[in-house]
């Protein structure tokens, strides 16, 4: 389960990134759960669902979609609590502390632990379309996708910090260099993340510093 510190770190990073994009993001009316719905459908595509042809589940891509969904879900949650990051963290922690996962949708009770990953992805997409999100369902889906809470945290922070780093180094102006020393920035990110302790209080700052150290002057 995600720790209180991990939740606080992710919510703080999400709030900062959204504010960087638009200081008035809380009242801008962006469709964060609509975006999560679209990403859920893309996750279904990476899982494979077509019974009339051979398909192979692409687990790394599915996990990446889950990280994107989590970005949007955190944003929607912060809005629910009027921008109060601490209150949002407390609410999410309470949801994660539930002993059993049950989702009621369209008058029917669903038990994700009794359903396949594909059916749960479909359920999540349906909830998002109805402007709802279940954190326990999402975490169960992450587990079914072989993604621990620590791995979700690691990938989330990595992608968020890389987005910050790109913005700070001219991404919007078109001056950012995406390939460093013959490799793309996301490849450098993987190596930076592998060398750090995710439980360190300043983990996100360490990731940023690691990228800055490698970036060509």
C-alpha positions as a printed Julia matrix, in Angstrom:
217×3 Matrix{Float64}:
   0.0     0.0     0.0
   1.2     3.53   -0.71
   2.61    5.21    2.39
   1.44    8.59    3.68
   4.78   10.08    2.63
   4.48    8.67   -0.89
   0.94   10.03   -1.25
   2.02   13.46    0.0
   4.97   13.53   -2.4
   2.91   12.55   -5.44
   0.09   14.96   -4.66
   2.52   17.81   -4.1
   4.29   17.08   -7.41
   0.98   16.87   -9.26
  -0.22   20.15   -7.81
   3.07   21.85   -8.78
   2.98   20.49  -12.33
  -0.64   21.5   -12.86
   0.13   24.97  -11.49
   3.09   25.26  -13.83
   0.81   24.51  -16.8
  -1.95   26.84  -15.55
  -1.89   28.68  -12.2
  -5.71   28.62  -12.27
  -5.99   24.89  -12.98
  -8.24   24.2   -10.01
 -11.07   26.22  -11.56
 -10.23   25.73  -15.25
 -12.76   22.93  -15.71
 -10.33   20.46  -17.25
 -11.76   16.96  -17.8
  -9.27   14.96  -15.77
 -11.53   11.93  -15.4
 -12.34   12.09  -19.12
  -8.61   11.85  -19.72
  -8.41    8.93  -17.27
 -11.22    7.21  -19.17
  -9.34    7.53  -22.47
  -6.15    6.18  -20.86
  -8.17    3.27  -19.42
  -9.34    2.35  -22.91
  -5.76    2.56  -24.15
  -4.76    0.22  -21.32
  -7.41   -2.21  -22.57
  -5.8    -2.06  -26.02
  -2.38   -2.9   -24.53
  -3.96   -5.78  -22.62
  -5.65   -7.16  -25.73
  -9.36   -7.9   -26.0
 -10.03   -9.06  -29.59
 -11.16  -12.67  -29.48
 -10.98  -13.07  -33.25
  -7.19  -12.61  -33.5
  -4.04  -13.57  -31.61
  -2.91  -10.87  -29.17
  -0.19  -10.6   -26.55
  -0.43   -8.45  -23.44
   2.09   -5.6   -23.44
   2.67   -5.25  -19.7
   5.2    -2.36  -19.73
   2.91   -0.23  -21.91
  -0.11   -1.14  -19.77
   1.8    -0.01  -16.67
   2.68    3.28  -18.37
  -1.01    3.89  -19.03
  -1.73    3.27  -15.35
   0.85    5.88  -14.39
  -0.88    8.37  -16.71
  -4.26    7.49  -15.21
  -2.85    8.11  -11.74
  -1.7    11.6   -12.78
  -5.26   12.46  -13.81
  -6.85   10.78  -10.79
  -4.65   12.73   -8.38
  -5.57   15.96  -10.16
  -9.29   15.19   -9.89
  -8.89   14.31   -6.2
  -7.11   17.59   -5.4
  -9.98   19.46   -7.04
 -12.47   17.49   -4.93
 -10.76   18.91   -1.82
 -10.5    22.48   -3.15
  -6.74   22.35   -3.56
  -6.0    21.13   -0.02
  -3.21   18.63   -0.69
  -3.04   17.37    2.91
  -6.79   16.75    3.05
  -6.54   14.91   -0.26
  -3.7    12.73    1.05
  -5.71   11.87    4.18
  -8.77   10.96    2.09
  -6.8     8.74   -0.27
  -5.05    7.03    2.63
  -8.44    6.28    4.19
  -9.66    4.76    0.92
  -6.53    2.62    0.62
  -7.01    1.37    4.18
 -10.27   -0.36    3.24
 -10.04   -4.08    3.89
 -12.07   -5.11    0.85
 -12.59   -3.64   -2.59
 -16.19   -3.28   -3.74
 -17.52   -0.99   -6.43
 -21.16   -0.14   -7.03
 -21.91    0.97  -10.56
 -25.25    1.28  -12.33
 -27.03   -0.5    -9.47
 -24.68   -3.51   -9.51
 -22.06   -4.48   -6.93
 -18.71   -5.46   -8.43
 -15.95   -7.33   -6.59
 -12.65   -6.64   -8.42
 -10.84   -9.51   -6.7
 -13.26  -11.87   -8.44
 -12.8   -10.27  -11.86
 -10.12  -10.45  -14.52
  -7.75   -7.57  -15.2
  -9.57   -6.87  -18.46
 -12.97   -6.66  -16.76
 -11.55   -4.37  -14.07
 -10.02   -2.05  -16.67
 -13.42   -1.86  -18.33
 -15.06   -1.11  -14.97
 -12.55    1.68  -14.31
 -13.24    3.18  -17.74
 -16.98    3.12  -17.02
 -16.54    4.81  -13.65
 -14.39    7.54  -15.18
 -17.0     8.11  -17.9
 -19.5     8.65  -15.08
 -17.1    11.15  -13.43
 -16.15    8.76  -10.65
 -12.9     7.11   -9.59
 -12.18    4.28   -7.19
  -8.69    4.38   -5.7
  -8.97    0.84   -4.25
 -10.04   -0.47   -7.67
  -7.1     1.28   -9.32
  -4.62   -0.19   -6.84
  -6.1    -3.65   -7.37
  -5.66   -3.2   -11.12
  -2.04   -2.13  -10.53
  -1.46   -5.34   -8.59
  -3.04   -7.41  -11.36
  -0.66   -5.63  -13.75
   2.33   -6.77  -11.65
   2.89   -3.24  -10.4
   3.57   -2.81   -6.69
   2.78    0.41   -4.88
   6.52    1.17   -4.72
   6.83    0.65   -8.47
   3.84    2.93   -9.09
   5.5     5.57   -6.93
   8.86    5.15   -8.68
   7.41    5.42  -12.18
   5.07    8.27  -11.26
   7.75   10.41   -9.65
  10.16    9.68  -12.49
   7.74   10.78  -15.19
   6.55   13.82  -13.24
  10.08   15.04  -12.5
  11.17   14.46  -16.1
   8.25   16.61  -17.26
   9.37   19.35  -14.86
  12.95   19.05  -16.05
  11.9    19.33  -19.68
   9.84   22.45  -18.98
  12.66   24.06  -17.01
  15.09   23.47  -19.86
  13.18   24.94  -22.76
  10.73   22.21  -23.78
   7.94   24.68  -24.51
  10.27   27.04  -26.39
  11.67   24.19  -28.47
  15.23   24.5   -27.14
  15.24   21.38  -24.98
  17.69   18.64  -26.0
  15.9    15.28  -25.74
  18.88   13.13  -26.72
  21.91   13.27  -24.44
  25.17   11.57  -25.34
  23.45    9.32  -27.87
  20.49    8.3   -25.67
  17.04    9.75  -25.05
  16.25   11.44  -21.76
  13.89    8.69  -20.63
  16.77    6.18  -20.87
  18.87    8.39  -18.58
  15.88    8.63  -16.24
  15.75    4.84  -15.86
  19.4     4.81  -14.74
  18.92    7.73  -12.36
  15.91    6.04  -10.73
  17.76    2.73  -10.37
  20.49    4.41   -8.31
  18.18    6.07   -5.77
  16.24    5.04   -2.67
  12.52    5.7    -3.17
  12.05    5.97    0.6
  14.33    8.99    0.9
  12.38   12.08    1.93
  13.94   14.14   -0.85
  13.53   11.46   -3.52
  11.94   13.74   -6.14
  14.68   16.37   -5.65
  17.33   13.67   -6.03
  15.79   12.53   -9.32
  15.84   16.09  -10.64
  19.46   16.58   -9.51
  20.44   13.31  -11.19
  18.97   14.46  -14.49
  20.6    17.9   -14.19
  23.98   16.29  -13.62
  23.69   14.35  -16.88
  22.12   17.07  -19.03
  24.57   18.68  -21.5
  25.56   22.18  -20.48
